[in-house]
N, CA and C of each residue as an Amber inpcrd file, in Angstrom:
protein
   396
   3.2270000  21.0560000  16.3350000   4.1940000  19.9970000  16.1360000
   4.5800000  19.9340000  14.6610000   5.8710000  19.6790000  14.4120000
   6.2670000  19.5830000  13.0100000   6.1130000  18.1350000  12.4970000
   6.1680000  18.0160000  11.1910000   5.9460000  16.7210000  10.5270000
   6.9520000  15.6810000  10.9990000   8.2180000  16.0670000  11.0940000
   9.2600000  15.1190000  11.5030000   8.9830000  14.5300000  12.8820000
   8.5910000  15.3640000  13.8220000   8.2990000  14.9140000  15.1860000
   7.1220000  13.9480000  15.2050000   6.1040000  14.2620000  14.4270000
   4.9020000  13.4170000  14.3750000   5.2250000  12.0620000  13.7430000
   6.0290000  12.0800000  12.6900000   6.4260000  10.8210000  12.0440000
   7.2600000   9.9750000  13.0070000   8.1910000  10.6000000  13.7200000
   9.0230000   9.8580000  14.6770000   8.1790000   9.2170000  15.7700000
   7.1800000   9.9510000  16.2660000   6.2830000   9.4110000  17.3030000
   5.5120000   8.2060000  16.7500000   5.0150000   8.3340000  15.5330000
   4.2880000   7.2290000  14.9060000   5.2000000   6.0260000  14.7060000
   6.4400000   6.2850000  14.2910000   7.4220000   5.2190000  14.1090000
   7.6120000   4.4430000  15.4150000   7.7710000   5.1520000  16.5080000
   7.9550000   4.5100000  17.8170000   6.7230000   3.6710000  18.1780000
   5.5480000   4.2240000  17.9460000   4.3060000   3.4940000  18.2420000
   4.2050000   2.2090000  17.4260000   4.4790000   2.3170000  16.1260000
   4.3780000   1.1490000  15.2500000   5.4660000   0.1260000  15.5670000
   6.6570000   0.6040000  15.8530000   7.7680000  -0.2980000  16.1850000
   7.4550000  -1.0840000  17.4590000   6.7450000  -0.4480000  18.3990000
   6.3920000  -1.1330000  19.6440000   5.4520000  -2.3140000  19.4090000
   4.7850000  -2.3250000  18.2570000   3.9160000  -3.4520000  17.8800000
   4.6260000  -4.3970000  16.9140000   5.9560000  -4.2330000  16.8190000
   6.7840000  -5.0730000  15.9460000   6.3900000  -4.9940000  14.4760000
   5.9460000  -3.8390000  14.0480000   5.6550000  -3.6200000  12.6320000
   6.9810000  -3.2630000  11.9670000   7.4800000  -4.1780000  11.1410000
   8.8230000  -4.0530000  10.5720000   8.9960000  -2.8110000   9.7070000
   7.9550000  -2.4140000   9.0180000   8.0370000  -1.2640000   8.1100000
   7.5240000   0.0130000   8.7840000   7.7680000   0.1370000  10.0690000
   7.2080000   1.2320000  10.8710000   7.5200000   2.6210000  10.3170000
   8.7660000   2.8640000   9.9690000   9.1300000   4.1980000   9.4710000
   8.5180000   4.4470000   8.0960000   8.6490000   3.4850000   7.2070000
   8.0730000   3.6190000   5.8730000   6.5600000   3.8190000   5.9600000
   5.9040000   3.0250000   6.7860000   4.4550000   3.1570000   6.9530000
   4.0820000   4.5460000   7.4520000   4.8340000   5.0610000   8.4100000
   4.5730000   6.3990000   8.9490000   4.7040000   7.4570000   7.8630000
   5.7290000   7.3340000   7.0510000   5.9510000   8.3010000   5.9790000
   4.8710000   8.2160000   4.9040000   4.4800000   7.0000000   4.5520000
   3.4330000   6.8120000   3.5430000   2.1070000   7.3830000   4.0390000
   1.7840000   7.1250000   5.2880000   0.5200000   7.6250000   5.8230000
   0.5270000   9.1480000   5.9520000   1.6730000   9.7220000   6.2810000
   1.7710000  11.1780000   6.3120000   1.5880000  11.7410000   4.9010000
   2.1540000  11.0750000   3.9190000   1.9910000  11.4910000   2.5230000
   0.5240000  11.4970000   2.1230000  -0.1860000  10.4740000   2.5640000
  -1.6160000  10.4030000   2.2580000  -2.3600000  11.5780000   2.8770000
  -2.0930000  11.8420000   4.1420000  -2.7890000  12.9250000   4.8450000
  -2.5150000  14.2690000   4.1730000  -1.2600000  14.5060000   3.8170000
  -0.8840000  15.7980000   3.2390000  -1.1360000  15.8740000   1.7320000
  -1.4860000  14.7250000   1.1280000  -1.7180000  14.6460000  -0.3210000
  -0.4870000  15.1150000  -1.1010000   0.6710000  14.6580000  -0.6270000
   1.9530000  14.9680000  -1.2630000   2.7350000  13.6700000  -1.4060000
   3.6810000  13.6520000  -2.3440000   4.5000000  12.4470000  -2.4370000
   5.4530000  12.3880000  -1.2440000   5.9260000  11.2080000  -0.9880000
   6.7530000  10.9520000   0.1960000   8.0090000  11.8130000   0.2320000
   8.6720000  11.9750000  -0.9010000   9.9010000  12.7660000  -0.9250000
   9.6330000  14.2240000  -0.5590000   8.5240000  14.7560000  -1.0000000
   8.1640000  16.1340000  -0.6560000   7.9160000  16.2740000   0.8460000
   7.2530000  15.2980000   1.4130000   6.9950000  15.3070000   2.8570000
   8.3190000  15.2910000   3.6180000   9.2320000  14.4250000   3.2050000
  10.5130000  14.3090000   3.9000000  11.3890000  15.5430000   3.7220000
  11.3480000  16.1320000   2.5610000  12.1530000  17.3300000   2.3090000
  11.6260000  18.5530000   3.0660000  10.3620000  18.5130000   3.4340000
   9.7410000  19.6460000   4.1290000   9.2530000  19.2450000   5.5150000
   9.9700000  18.3550000   6.1470000   9.5100000  17.7850000   7.4170000
   9.5690000  18.7500000   8.5960000  10.1680000  19.9080000   8.4170000
  10.1980000  20.8890000   9.5060000   8.9120000  21.7170000   9.5640000
   8.0710000  21.5850000   8.5460000   6.7940000  22.3120000   8.5280000
   5.8990000  21.8820000   9.6770000   5.0770000  22.7980000  10.1130000
   4.0960000  22.4730000  11.1490000   2.9190000  21.7420000  10.5290000
   2.3230000  20.9160000  11.3270000   1.1690000  20.1360000  10.8990000
  -0.0860000  20.7770000  11.4850000  -1.1180000  20.9240000  10.6830000
  -2.3720000  21.4840000  11.2040000  -3.0080000  20.4840000  12.1700000
  -3.8750000  20.9730000  13.0190000  -4.5570000  20.0930000  13.9710000
  -5.3710000  19.0250000  13.2550000  -6.0430000  19.4070000  12.1750000
  -6.8540000  18.4420000  11.4240000  -5.9810000  17.3730000  10.7710000
  -4.8680000  17.7850000  10.1800000  -3.9560000  16.8060000   9.5680000
  -3.3800000  15.8770000  10.6340000  -3.0520000  16.4240000  11.7820000
  -2.5380000  15.5970000  12.8820000  -3.5880000  14.5600000  13.3040000
  -4.8090000  15.0110000  13.4520000  -5.9040000  14.1100000  13.8450000
  -6.0920000  13.0050000  12.7950000  -6.1010000  13.3850000  11.5270000
  -6.2660000  12.3900000  10.4540000  -5.1110000  11.3900000  10.4360000
  -3.8990000  11.9000000  10.6350000  -2.7250000  11.0340000  10.6640000
  -2.7940000  10.0580000  11.8310000  -3.1240000  10.5420000  13.0050000
  -3.1980000   9.6730000  14.1850000  -4.2860000   8.6060000  14.0160000
  -5.3570000   8.9450000  13.3270000  -6.4090000   7.9520000  13.0620000
  -5.8700000   6.8330000  12.1650000  -5.1070000   7.2110000  11.1390000
  -4.4920000   6.1990000  10.2660000  -3.4940000   5.3390000  11.0450000
  -2.6840000   5.9720000  11.8770000  -1.7110000   5.2350000  12.6810000
  -2.4360000   4.2940000  13.6470000  -3.5090000   4.7530000  14.2150000
  -4.3010000   3.9160000  15.1260000  -4.7850000   2.6500000  14.4090000
  -5.2330000   2.8060000  13.1770000  -5.6700000   1.6420000  12.3940000
  -4.4880000   0.7490000  12.0300000  -3.3410000   1.3470000  11.7380000
  -2.1560000   0.5440000  11.4160000  -1.6940000  -0.2360000  12.6410000
  -1.8470000   0.3630000  13.8240000  -1.4990000  -0.3340000  15.0700000
  -2.3770000  -1.5650000  15.2890000  -3.5220000  -1.5980000  14.6370000
  -4.4150000  -2.7640000  14.6800000  -4.0980000  -3.7110000  13.5150000
  -2.9500000  -3.4670000  12.8690000  -2.4230000  -4.2870000  11.7760000
  -3.2560000  -4.2250000  10.5000000  -3.9980000  -3.1500000  10.3230000
  -4.7100000  -2.9570000   9.0640000  -3.6650000  -2.6660000   7.9820000
  -3.7290000  -3.3440000   6.8490000  -2.7190000  -3.1670000   5.8000000
  -2.6650000  -1.7330000   5.2570000  -1.4720000  -1.3090000   4.9240000
  -1.2500000   0.0340000   4.3720000  -2.1220000   0.2790000   3.1400000
  -2.2370000  -0.7130000   2.2690000  -3.0430000  -0.5330000   1.0520000
  -4.4930000  -0.1880000   1.3780000  -5.0420000  -0.7810000   2.4300000
  -6.4090000  -0.4440000   2.8300000  -6.4750000   0.9630000   3.4180000
  -5.4210000   1.3720000   4.0930000  -5.4040000   2.7050000   4.6890000
  -5.2110000   3.8020000   3.6490000  -4.4030000   3.5210000   2.6330000
  -4.1710000   4.5240000   1.5960000  -5.2000000   4.4410000   0.4710000
  -5.8150000   3.2700000   0.3360000  -6.8070000   3.0950000  -0.7210000
  -6.1980000   2.8250000  -2.0860000  -4.9110000   2.4850000  -2.1110000
  -4.2790000   2.2040000  -3.3990000  -3.1270000   1.2240000  -3.2690000
  -2.8350000   0.5480000  -4.3910000  -1.7330000  -0.4080000  -4.4250000
  -1.2390000  -0.5200000  -5.8650000   0.0640000  -0.4770000  -6.0280000
   0.6570000  -0.6670000  -7.3470000   0.7430000  -2.1540000  -7.6500000
   0.4570000  -2.4870000  -8.8980000   0.5910000  -3.8750000  -9.3430000
   0.8170000  -3.8640000 -10.8440000   1.8830000  -4.4970000 -11.2550000
   2.2070000  -4.6740000 -12.6700000   2.1440000  -3.3410000 -13.4230000
   2.8470000  -2.3500000 -12.8930000   2.9990000  -1.0260000 -13.5040000
   1.7110000  -0.1940000 -13.4810000   0.7250000  -0.6200000 -12.7520000
  -0.5360000   0.1160000 -12.6640000  -0.8590000   0.4090000 -11.2060000
  -1.6310000   1.4370000 -11.0020000  -2.0860000   1.7980000  -9.6610000
  -3.5570000   1.3940000  -9.5500000  -3.8910000   0.6100000  -8.5320000
  -5.2550000   0.1330000  -8.3410000  -5.8610000   0.7310000  -7.0820000
  -7.1450000   1.0270000  -7.1680000  -7.8740000   1.4440000  -5.9720000
  -8.1720000   0.1960000  -5.1570000  -7.9720000   0.3100000  -3.8550000
  -8.1200000  -0.8270000  -2.9540000  -9.0820000  -0.4520000  -1.8350000
  -9.9200000  -1.4080000  -1.4590000 -10.7080000  -1.2560000  -0.2340000
 -10.7780000  -2.6280000   0.4310000 -11.4460000  -2.6940000   1.5640000
 -11.4580000  -3.9510000   2.3170000 -12.2900000  -5.0530000   1.6610000
 -12.8790000  -4.7770000   0.5040000 -13.6550000  -5.7970000  -0.1970000
 -12.8650000  -6.4760000  -1.3110000 -11.6140000  -6.0580000  -1.4910000
 -10.7780000  -6.6700000  -2.5220000  -9.4800000  -7.1810000  -1.9060000
  -8.8930000  -8.1510000  -2.5620000  -7.5970000  -8.6520000  -2.1150000
  -6.5060000  -7.6800000  -2.5280000  -5.4890000  -7.5850000  -1.7190000
  -4.3570000  -6.7200000  -2.0200000  -3.3860000  -7.5030000  -2.8980000
  -3.0470000  -6.9610000  -4.0740000  -2.0610000  -7.6530000  -4.9160000
  -0.7290000  -7.7890000  -4.1820000  -0.1210000  -8.9490000  -4.2930000
   1.1530000  -9.2110000  -3.6220000   2.2900000  -9.1710000  -4.6410000
   3.4850000  -8.8060000  -4.1690000   4.6340000  -8.7540000  -5.0810000
   4.9030000 -10.0840000  -5.7750000   4.7060000 -11.2060000  -5.0870000
   4.9680000 -12.5000000  -5.7180000   3.9710000 -12.7850000  -6.8390000
   2.8030000 -12.1430000  -6.8000000   1.8410000 -12.2920000  -7.8960000
   2.3890000 -11.6720000  -9.1730000   3.1450000 -10.5920000  -9.0450000
   3.7650000  -9.9770000 -10.2170000   4.7480000 -10.9390000 -10.8690000
   5.4790000 -11.6920000 -10.0550000   6.4100000 -12.6790000 -10.5960000
   5.6620000 -13.7620000 -11.3730000   4.5260000 -14.1580000 -10.8570000
   3.7220000 -15.1730000 -11.5420000   3.2580000 -14.6440000 -12.8890000
   2.7760000 -13.4010000 -12.9120000   2.3310000 -12.7920000 -14.1690000
   3.4900000 -12.7510000 -15.1630000   4.6630000 -12.3460000 -14.7110000
   5.8350000 -12.2890000 -15.5940000   6.1510000 -13.6570000 -16.1810000
   6.1020000 -14.6880000 -15.3610000   6.4070000 -16.0380000 -15.8330000
   5.3630000 -16.5310000 -16.8330000   4.1010000 -16.2630000 -16.5640000
   3.0380000 -16.6680000 -17.4900000   3.2400000 -15.9660000 -18.8260000
   3.5650000 -14.6820000 -18.7980000   3.7860000 -13.9580000 -20.0480000
   4.9860000 -14.5180000 -20.8190000   6.0310000 -14.9220000 -20.1140000
   7.1890000 -15.5220000 -20.7780000   6.7940000 -16.8440000 -21.4430000
   6.0590000 -17.6510000 -20.7170000   5.6270000 -18.9460000 -21.2400000
   4.7210000 -18.7640000 -22.4490000   3.9120000 -17.7290000 -22.4050000
   2.8980000 -17.5180000 -23.4420000   3.3390000 -16.5700000 -24.5470000
   4.6110000 -16.2770000 -24.6610000   5.1090000 -15.3390000 -25.6680000
   4.6230000 -15.6720000 -27.0730000   4.6070000 -16.9180000 -27.3990000
   4.2480000 -17.3270000 -28.7540000   2.7490000 -17.5460000 -28.9330000
   2.0030000 -17.3770000 -27.8910000   0.5490000 -17.5250000 -27.9880000
  -0.0290000 -16.1910000 -28.4460000  -1.1020000 -16.2350000 -29.2040000
  -1.6990000 -14.9960000 -29.7030000  -2.5430000 -14.3120000 -28.6420000
  -3.1550000 -15.0820000 -27.7850000  -3.9330000 -14.4510000 -26.7240000
  -3.9300000 -15.3390000 -25.4900000  -4.1360000 -14.7020000 -24.3800000
  -4.2020000 -15.4110000 -23.1020000  -5.5950000 -15.1600000 -22.5440000
  -6.2870000 -16.2100000 -22.2410000  -7.6200000 -16.0740000 -21.6820000
  -7.5040000 -16.1280000 -20.1630000  -8.0600000 -15.1620000 -19.4830000
  -8.0020000 -15.1300000 -18.0230000  -9.3930000 -15.2740000 -17.4430000
  -9.4370000 -15.6900000 -16.2220000 -10.7100000 -15.8850000 -15.5400000
 -10.9170000 -14.7870000 -14.5140000 -12.1550000 -14.3840000 -14.3400000
 -12.4910000 -13.4630000 -13.2580000 -12.6530000 -14.3080000 -12.0070000
 -12.0240000 -13.8890000 -10.9390000 -12.0100000 -14.6860000  -9.7290000
 -13.0130000 -14.1620000  -8.7160000 -13.5160000 -15.0610000  -7.9140000
 -14.3870000 -14.6650000  -6.8160000 -13.6080000 -13.8330000  -5.8280000
 -14.2720000 -12.9900000  -5.0940000 -13.5850000 -12.0590000  -4.1990000
 -12.8280000 -12.7550000  -3.0750000 -13.2330000 -13.9440000  -2.6720000
 -12.5570000 -14.6440000  -1.5790000 -11.4490000 -15.5730000  -2.0650000
 -11.2050000 -15.6020000  -3.3630000 -10.1680000 -16.4530000  -3.9290000
  -8.8030000 -15.8490000  -3.6590000  -7.8380000 -16.6930000  -3.3690000
  -6.4800000 -16.2130000  -3.1170000  -5.5320000 -16.7620000  -4.1690000
  -5.9550000 -16.7290000  -5.4270000  -5.1080000 -17.2650000  -6.4750000
  -5.2870000 -16.4910000  -7.7680000  -4.3650000 -16.6950000  -8.6850000
  -4.4290000 -16.1300000 -10.0210000  -4.7430000 -17.2570000 -10.9810000
  -5.3540000 -16.9120000 -12.1080000  -5.6520000 -17.9410000 -13.0920000
  -5.3930000 -17.4000000 -14.4950000  -4.8240000 -18.2410000 -15.3330000
  -4.6230000 -17.9060000 -16.7420000  -4.6970000 -19.1900000 -17.5240000
  -5.2890000 -19.1250000 -18.7080000  -5.3960000 -20.2950000 -19.5620000
  -4.7460000 -19.9510000 -20.8910000  -3.4620000 -20.2560000 -21.0630000
  -2.7600000 -19.8970000 -22.2910000  -3.1300000 -20.7650000 -23.4770000
  -3.9160000 -21.8160000 -23.2810000  -4.2620000 -22.7200000 -24.3710000
  -5.5230000 -22.2970000 -25.1140000  -6.1910000 -21.2730000 -24.6630000
  -7.4300000 -20.8330000 -25.3310000  -7.2150000 -19.5420000 -26.0700000
């Protein structure tokens, strides 16, 4: 089976579970399996997939069908221009958190330093103390 066919099948499976980013998720997970960037995978989608790569991809899709977040499946997430390693023991940075960081930095432009707190793993918030 070629890469394009496998991605299309995964897209259909994910779409059937109402996963809005079904195609993107399929492409990202294929990129992970092949250890190539997404554009390379798409440009070479007529290539055949090895049995092992197919098995690994289907395992990732199976987990995504259980609504496991992409960041946990890929083990990485971009946040504030950096790439972070992610596992199920850490919170996944959200895009709106980047907006909060940007706003705090704007507010604190004239401050010499910003003191931040280390948060507990179950906390769902950001903290910054610009007055210290």
